[in-house]
Short mmCIF file of C-alpha atoms in Angstrom, two decimals:
data_model
loop_
_atom_site.label_atom_id
_atom_site.label_comp_id
_atom_site.label_asym_id
_atom_site.label_seq_id
_atom_site.Cartn_x
_atom_site.Cartn_y
_atom_site.Cartn_z
CA MET A 120 123.66 -72.91 99.74
CA ASN A 121 124.05 -70.75 96.64
CA LYS A 122 123.86 -73.84 94.43
CA LEU A 123 120.63 -74.90 96.15
CA ILE A 124 119.11 -71.44 95.70
CA ASP A 125 120.16 -71.44 92.04
CA TRP A 126 118.51 -74.85 91.58
CA ILE A 127 115.30 -73.63 93.26
CA ARG A 128 115.31 -70.52 91.09
CA ARG A 129 115.61 -72.66 87.93
CA HIS A 130 113.05 -75.26 89.09
CA GLN A 131 110.46 -73.22 90.93
CA VAL A 132 107.45 -75.33 89.92
CA ALA A 133 109.07 -78.61 90.95
CA THR A 134 110.21 -77.03 94.22
CA PHE A 135 106.72 -75.69 94.81
CA PHE A 136 105.13 -79.13 94.60
CA ILE A 137 107.88 -80.66 96.78
CA VAL A 138 107.52 -78.01 99.50
CA THR A 139 103.71 -78.04 99.31
CA PHE A 140 103.54 -81.80 99.91
CA ALA A 141 106.30 -81.63 102.52
CA ILE A 142 104.21 -79.16 104.53
CA THR A 143 100.76 -80.72 104.03
CA TRP A 144 101.69 -84.40 104.08
CA GLY A 145 104.39 -83.83 106.68
CA LEU A 146 101.69 -82.53 109.03
CA GLY A 147 99.02 -84.84 107.63
CA PHE A 148 98.82 -86.83 110.86
CA SER A 149 97.16 -83.80 112.48
CA TYR A 150 93.97 -84.29 110.45
CA SER A 151 93.26 -87.72 111.94
CA ALA A 152 94.43 -86.60 115.37
CA VAL A 153 91.86 -83.78 115.41
CA LEU A 154 88.94 -85.28 113.46
CA LYS A 155 89.14 -88.87 114.76
CA ARG A 156 90.81 -88.64 118.16
CA ASN A 157 89.66 -85.15 119.23
CA GLN A 158 93.20 -83.97 119.93
CA PHE A 159 92.21 -80.35 119.44
CA LEU A 160 95.54 -78.97 120.66
CA LEU A 161 96.90 -80.05 117.26
CA PHE A 162 94.43 -77.81 115.43
CA PRO A 163 97.12 -75.19 114.65
CA LEU A 164 99.03 -77.87 112.73
CA VAL A 165 95.92 -78.59 110.65
CA PHE A 166 95.79 -74.95 109.62
CA VAL A 167 99.48 -74.87 108.72
CA ALA A 168 99.07 -78.07 106.70
CA THR A 169 96.08 -76.75 104.78
CA CYS A 170 97.94 -73.51 103.99
CA GLY A 171 100.70 -75.62 102.44
CA PRO A 172 100.39 -74.33 98.84
CA GLY A 173 100.32 -70.68 99.88
CA LEU A 174 103.18 -71.07 102.36
CA ALA A 175 105.24 -72.93 99.75
CA GLY A 176 104.77 -70.09 97.27
CA ILE A 177 105.81 -67.51 99.87
CA ILE A 178 108.88 -69.50 100.96
CA ILE A 179 110.16 -70.04 97.41
CA THR A 180 109.50 -66.44 96.40
CA ALA A 181 111.37 -65.14 99.45
CA ILE A 182 114.32 -67.49 98.88
CA THR A 183 114.70 -66.54 95.21
CA ASN A 184 114.18 -62.79 95.75
CA THR A 185 117.16 -60.72 94.58
CA GLN A 186 115.97 -57.25 95.56
CA PRO A 187 116.59 -55.50 98.89
CA ARG A 188 113.72 -55.27 101.35
CA GLN A 189 111.51 -52.24 100.95
CA GLY A 190 109.03 -50.37 103.14
CA PRO A 191 108.47 -50.23 106.90
CA ARG A 192 107.83 -53.34 109.00
CA LYS A 193 104.75 -51.77 110.57
CA THR A 194 102.81 -52.03 107.28
CA PHE A 195 103.12 -55.80 107.35
CA TRP A 196 102.16 -56.03 111.02
CA ILE A 197 99.15 -53.73 110.61
CA ALA A 198 97.98 -55.92 107.72
CA PHE A 199 98.63 -59.04 109.81
CA PHE A 200 96.49 -57.90 112.75
CA VAL A 201 93.68 -56.65 110.47
CA ALA A 202 93.70 -60.00 108.62
CA TRP A 203 93.86 -61.85 111.94
CA PHE A 204 90.84 -59.91 113.28
CA VAL A 205 88.71 -60.42 110.15
CA SER A 206 89.66 -64.11 109.95
CA ALA A 207 88.76 -64.53 113.62
CA LEU A 208 85.31 -63.03 113.06
CA VAL A 209 84.70 -65.35 110.10
CA SER A 210 85.89 -68.36 112.10
CA LEU A 211 83.70 -67.50 115.08
CA ALA A 212 80.67 -66.93 112.84
CA ASN A 213 81.20 -70.36 111.28
CA MET A 214 81.51 -72.01 114.71
CA ILE A 215 78.32 -70.35 115.98
CA PHE A 216 75.99 -70.45 112.97
CA ILE A 217 77.21 -73.41 110.89
CA GLN A 218 78.91 -75.91 113.20
CA HIS A 219 77.04 -74.90 116.39
CA ILE A 220 80.14 -75.41 118.52
CA PRO A 221 79.64 -74.33 122.15
CA LEU A 222 81.98 -71.43 122.79
CA SER A 223 84.30 -71.34 125.76
CA PRO A 224 87.44 -69.34 126.55
CA THR A 225 89.54 -72.40 125.66
CA VAL A 226 87.81 -72.93 122.29
CA VAL A 227 88.01 -69.24 121.36
CA GLY A 228 91.65 -69.03 122.41
CA LEU A 229 92.55 -72.13 120.42
CA PHE A 230 90.90 -70.84 117.25
CA ILE A 231 92.54 -67.45 117.66
CA ILE A 232 95.91 -69.21 117.59
CA THR A 233 95.00 -71.46 114.66
CA ILE A 234 94.23 -68.58 112.30
CA VAL A 235 97.79 -67.21 112.47
CA PRO A 236 98.89 -68.98 109.19
CA VAL A 237 95.89 -67.48 107.37
CA ALA A 238 96.65 -63.98 108.65
CA PHE A 239 100.31 -64.44 107.71
CA VAL A 240 99.51 -65.36 104.10
CA ILE A 241 97.20 -62.36 103.70
CA ALA A 242 99.66 -59.97 105.34
CA SER A 243 102.42 -61.22 103.03
CA ALA A 244 100.75 -59.18 100.30
CA TYR A 245 102.31 -56.26 102.21
CA SER A 246 105.66 -57.99 102.70
CA ARG A 247 108.88 -55.99 102.70
CA ILE A 248 110.21 -58.53 100.20
CA PRO A 249 109.35 -57.05 96.76
CA ALA A 250 108.96 -60.41 95.01
CA THR A 251 106.55 -61.69 97.66
CA ARG A 252 104.55 -58.47 97.63
CA ASN A 253 104.25 -58.54 93.83
CA TYR A 254 103.34 -62.23 93.82
CA LEU A 255 100.45 -61.81 96.28
CA SER A 256 99.28 -58.35 95.25
CA SER A 257 96.32 -59.64 93.23
CA LEU A 258 94.93 -61.35 96.35
CA ILE A 259 93.91 -57.97 97.80
CA GLN A 260 93.05 -56.06 94.61
CA LEU A 261 89.42 -55.83 93.49
CA ARG A 262 89.93 -52.92 91.10
CA GLY A 263 89.80 -54.06 87.49
CA VAL A 264 88.43 -57.52 88.30
CA LEU A 265 85.04 -56.71 89.84
CA GLY A 266 83.12 -58.16 86.88
CA TRP A 267 85.16 -61.36 86.90
CA SER A 268 84.73 -61.62 90.66
CA LEU A 269 80.96 -61.46 90.27
CA LEU A 270 81.10 -64.06 87.50
CA GLY A 271 83.21 -66.34 89.69
CA LEU A 272 80.65 -65.88 92.44
CA VAL A 273 77.66 -67.01 90.34
CA LEU A 274 79.21 -69.38 87.78
CA ALA A 275 79.50 -72.43 90.03
CA PRO A 276 76.01 -72.06 91.58
CA ALA A 277 74.59 -71.66 88.06
CA LEU A 278 76.21 -74.91 86.92
CA PHE A 279 74.91 -76.74 90.00
CA LEU A 280 71.39 -75.39 89.36
CA ILE A 281 71.55 -76.45 85.70
CA SER A 282 72.66 -79.91 86.79
CA ASN A 283 69.77 -80.05 89.26
CA LEU A 284 67.32 -78.95 86.56
CA ILE A 285 68.55 -81.61 84.13
CA ASN A 286 68.15 -84.21 86.86
CA ARG A 287 64.55 -83.11 87.49
CA LEU A 288 63.64 -83.06 83.80
CA ILE A 289 64.99 -86.53 83.15
CA ALA A 290 63.29 -87.88 86.28
CA ARG A 291 60.04 -86.21 85.09
CA GLN A 292 58.93 -85.59 88.62
CA PRO A 293 60.15 -83.60 91.61
CA ILE A 294 62.27 -85.68 93.95
CA PRO A 295 62.04 -84.45 97.57
CA SER A 296 65.73 -85.00 98.29
CA HIS A 297 66.61 -82.90 95.26
CA GLN A 298 64.44 -79.90 96.10
CA LEU A 299 66.22 -76.64 96.71
CA PRO A 300 66.07 -75.05 100.17
CA GLU A 301 63.56 -72.24 100.57
CA ILE A 302 65.15 -68.83 100.14
CA SER A 303 65.07 -66.72 103.29
CA LEU A 304 67.19 -64.21 105.15
CA THR A 305 68.42 -67.04 107.36
CA LEU A 306 69.54 -69.06 104.34
CA ILE A 307 71.27 -66.03 102.81
CA GLY A 308 73.12 -65.46 106.07
CA LEU A 309 74.21 -69.09 106.27
CA VAL A 310 75.38 -69.04 102.65
CA LEU A 311 77.36 -65.84 103.27
CA VAL A 312 79.04 -67.23 106.38
CA THR A 313 79.87 -70.48 104.57
CA PHE A 314 81.29 -68.64 101.58
CA LEU A 315 83.48 -66.38 103.70
CA HIS A 316 84.69 -69.36 105.73
CA GLN A 317 85.53 -71.27 102.55
CA PHE A 318 87.31 -68.23 101.16
CA PHE A 319 89.50 -67.68 104.21
CA PHE A 320 89.77 -71.34 105.32
CA PHE A 321 91.27 -72.24 102.89
CA ASN A 322 90.12 -72.00 99.27
CA ALA A 323 91.64 -68.61 98.51
CA ILE A 324 94.21 -68.03 101.24
CA GLY A 325 95.67 -71.49 101.68
CA GLU A 326 95.18 -73.03 98.24
CA GLU A 327 94.71 -70.52 95.41
CA THR A 328 97.67 -68.41 96.53
CA GLY A 329 99.67 -71.52 95.66
CA TRP A 330 97.91 -73.46 92.90
CA ARG A 331 96.80 -70.59 90.66
CA GLY A 332 98.80 -67.77 92.26
CA PHE A 333 102.27 -69.33 92.19
CA ALA A 334 102.28 -72.50 90.08
CA LEU A 335 99.96 -71.41 87.25
CA PRO A 336 101.93 -68.38 85.97
CA ARG A 337 105.16 -70.40 85.96
CA LEU A 338 103.56 -73.35 84.18
CA GLN A 339 102.01 -71.03 81.60
CA ALA A 340 105.45 -69.62 80.80
CA ARG A 341 106.13 -72.98 79.14
CA ALA A 342 102.75 -74.62 78.55
CA SER A 343 99.23 -73.79 77.48
CA PRO A 344 96.50 -72.98 80.03
CA LEU A 345 94.90 -76.38 79.38
CA VAL A 346 98.10 -78.29 80.06
CA ALA A 347 98.80 -76.12 83.11
CA ALA A 348 95.31 -76.82 84.48
CA LEU A 349 95.80 -80.58 84.01
CA ILE A 350 99.21 -80.55 85.71
CA ILE A 351 97.81 -78.64 88.70
CA ALA A 352 94.87 -81.07 88.95
CA LEU A 353 97.31 -83.99 88.87
CA PHE A 354 98.84 -82.76 92.16
CA TRP A 355 95.76 -81.03 93.56
CA VAL A 356 93.84 -84.29 94.07
CA PRO A 357 96.41 -86.34 96.06
CA TRP A 358 97.26 -83.23 98.10
CA HIS A 359 93.88 -83.81 99.86
CA PHE A 360 94.73 -87.41 100.81
CA PHE A 361 95.19 -87.08 104.58
CA LEU A 362 92.19 -84.77 104.93
CA TRP A 363 89.90 -87.11 103.01
CA GLN A 364 91.23 -90.10 104.94
CA ALA A 365 90.51 -88.37 108.25
CA GLU A 366 87.00 -87.51 107.06
CA GLY A 367 86.32 -91.19 106.41
CA SER A 368 86.26 -91.02 102.61
CA PRO A 369 86.93 -94.31 100.74
CA VAL A 370 90.46 -93.31 99.74
CA LEU A 371 91.50 -96.92 99.11
CA THR A 372 89.05 -97.41 96.22
CA TRP A 373 89.86 -96.58 92.62
CA ARG A 374 86.31 -95.28 91.97
CA TYR A 375 86.70 -92.57 94.59
CA TRP A 376 89.91 -91.31 93.00
CA LEU A 377 88.37 -91.44 89.54
CA GLU A 378 85.48 -89.29 90.72
CA GLN A 379 87.80 -86.84 92.45
CA TYR A 380 89.95 -86.47 89.34
CA LEU A 381 86.88 -85.86 87.20
CA ILE A 382 85.67 -83.18 89.62
CA HIS A 383 89.04 -81.51 90.13
CA ILE A 384 90.09 -81.52 86.47
CA SER A 385 86.84 -79.73 85.58
CA ALA A 386 87.27 -77.32 88.50
CA SER A 387 90.92 -76.70 87.62
CA VAL A 388 90.13 -75.81 84.00
CA LEU A 389 87.27 -73.58 85.12
CA ILE A 390 89.37 -71.72 87.70
CA VAL A 391 92.35 -71.41 85.34
CA TRP A 392 90.10 -69.97 82.64
CA ILE A 393 88.55 -67.29 84.84
CA CYS A 394 91.88 -66.56 86.54
CA ASN A 395 93.51 -65.90 83.16
CA ARG A 396 90.58 -63.78 82.04
CA ALA A 397 91.04 -61.73 85.22
CA HIS A 398 94.73 -61.16 84.39
CA GLY A 399 95.95 -63.80 86.85
CA SER A 400 93.93 -62.54 89.82
CA ILE A 401 94.33 -64.75 92.90
CA LEU A 402 91.26 -63.03 94.36
CA VAL A 403 89.05 -64.11 91.44
CA ALA A 404 90.44 -67.66 91.58
CA GLY A 405 89.74 -67.78 95.32
CA ILE A 406 86.20 -66.46 94.93
CA THR A 407 85.46 -69.05 92.23
CA HIS A 408 86.92 -71.86 94.35
CA ALA A 409 84.95 -70.78 97.44
CA ALA A 410 81.76 -70.43 95.39
CA LEU A 411 82.19 -74.00 94.10
CA ASN A 412 82.43 -75.44 97.61
CA THR A 413 79.63 -73.24 98.94
CA ALA A 414 77.30 -74.24 96.10
CA ALA A 415 78.08 -77.91 96.76
CA ALA A 416 77.10 -77.40 100.41
CA PHE A 417 73.68 -75.86 99.71
CA ILE A 418 72.49 -77.01 96.28
CA PRO A 419 71.41 -80.67 96.11
CA ILE A 420 73.45 -82.60 93.57
CA GLY A 421 71.11 -85.53 93.06
CA ASP A 422 72.49 -87.98 90.52
CA GLY A 423 76.21 -87.20 90.35
CA ARG A 424 76.35 -88.21 86.69
CA PHE A 425 74.39 -85.11 85.69
CA MET A 426 76.72 -82.89 87.69
CA TYR A 427 79.77 -84.39 85.97
CA LEU A 428 78.07 -84.03 82.58
CA THR A 429 77.12 -80.39 83.20
CA PHE A 430 80.61 -79.39 84.30
CA PHE A 431 82.22 -81.42 81.52
CA ILE A 432 80.15 -79.67 78.84
CA ALA A 433 80.82 -76.25 80.39
CA VAL A 434 84.54 -76.94 80.51
CA LEU A 435 84.58 -78.17 76.91
CA ILE A 436 82.86 -74.96 75.81
CA LEU A 437 85.46 -72.86 77.64
CA ILE A 438 88.33 -74.88 76.15
CA PHE A 439 87.13 -74.54 72.57
CA VAL A 440 85.82 -70.97 72.73
CA ASP A 441 88.96 -69.68 74.43
CA ARG A 442 91.32 -72.11 72.62
CA MET A 443 92.96 -73.04 75.87
CA TRP A 444 95.32 -75.46 74.12
CA LYS A 445 97.25 -72.44 72.80
CA LYS A 446 99.95 -70.76 74.88
CA LEU A 447 99.33 -67.29 76.22
CA PRO A 448 101.56 -64.46 74.95
CA PRO A 449 104.67 -63.87 77.09
CA ASP A 450 103.44 -60.41 78.12
CA HIS A 451 100.14 -61.74 79.50
CA LEU A 452 99.72 -60.80 83.16
CA ALA A 453 99.02 -64.43 84.06
CA VAL A 454 102.37 -65.57 82.65
CA TYR A 455 105.44 -65.52 84.88
CA ARG A 456 108.33 -63.36 83.77
CA SER A 457 111.61 -63.92 85.57
CA SER A 458 113.27 -60.81 86.90
#
């Protein structure tokens, strides 16, 4: 056992990807069971699977921790129930206002159970295990990163709007399917509910706690931010396989995978850049990720080529202005330092 722990401690990134795929792909059958065959009792497995990156980071950090446990247990459990309550409200709001799912005691009870993995990941920021608490601390800290959080909130929508504008200008006439929805209090409410749902389920809590929270700092201890972003994107795309398959996406065509790699490489570089600027903040990475998905849900894309072009140019600017091909200094807060 000690030899295995020593190997994990020396190969944390490789172990992270192995455990992440073991959790998500190992439970991948649950996506099709729920989305295609309406086996809703398997919904809790879907949530565990989608929290794979975050759970992998927590498991590896706990295994490799060398310090004694600190603090009272009640702090973790208070955080767990607060996170559980907030997550439940967000989930219920999404069911009522976005998905229009008829509520029943069975449906509510099922969703209350399914959010346990999300509440666990959030509460782990208050873990008695020092390494886990330090690893997830930036998930719950807004102080010092407020400006970057606001930038992450508006950056993706701005890029989508620019892409939409370019599409309109080249077409030289307004295209009805590309027109933006009329701004209203109802729309603002729907956008807010969608954003919060994306943030909790699972862009920040399930994914960014793993991809940018755990893997990125360790990759950047040996590689540049650009290389780290590309490595994460390499695994980030196939990690979605069973979800996309269950949704009916053409996962057996090379064009689909090419498009997904183009999208996710650009998104990975963008999120890595802003995460590093925010001193490795998981919260900022999660906000940016959730804003990307929320913008895609409400802002018409039109011709996808203009969206790819807009993001590609933006990413190139970030790479060259910030010289992302150069390694960060060892004392940078977004670089892992072994204890």
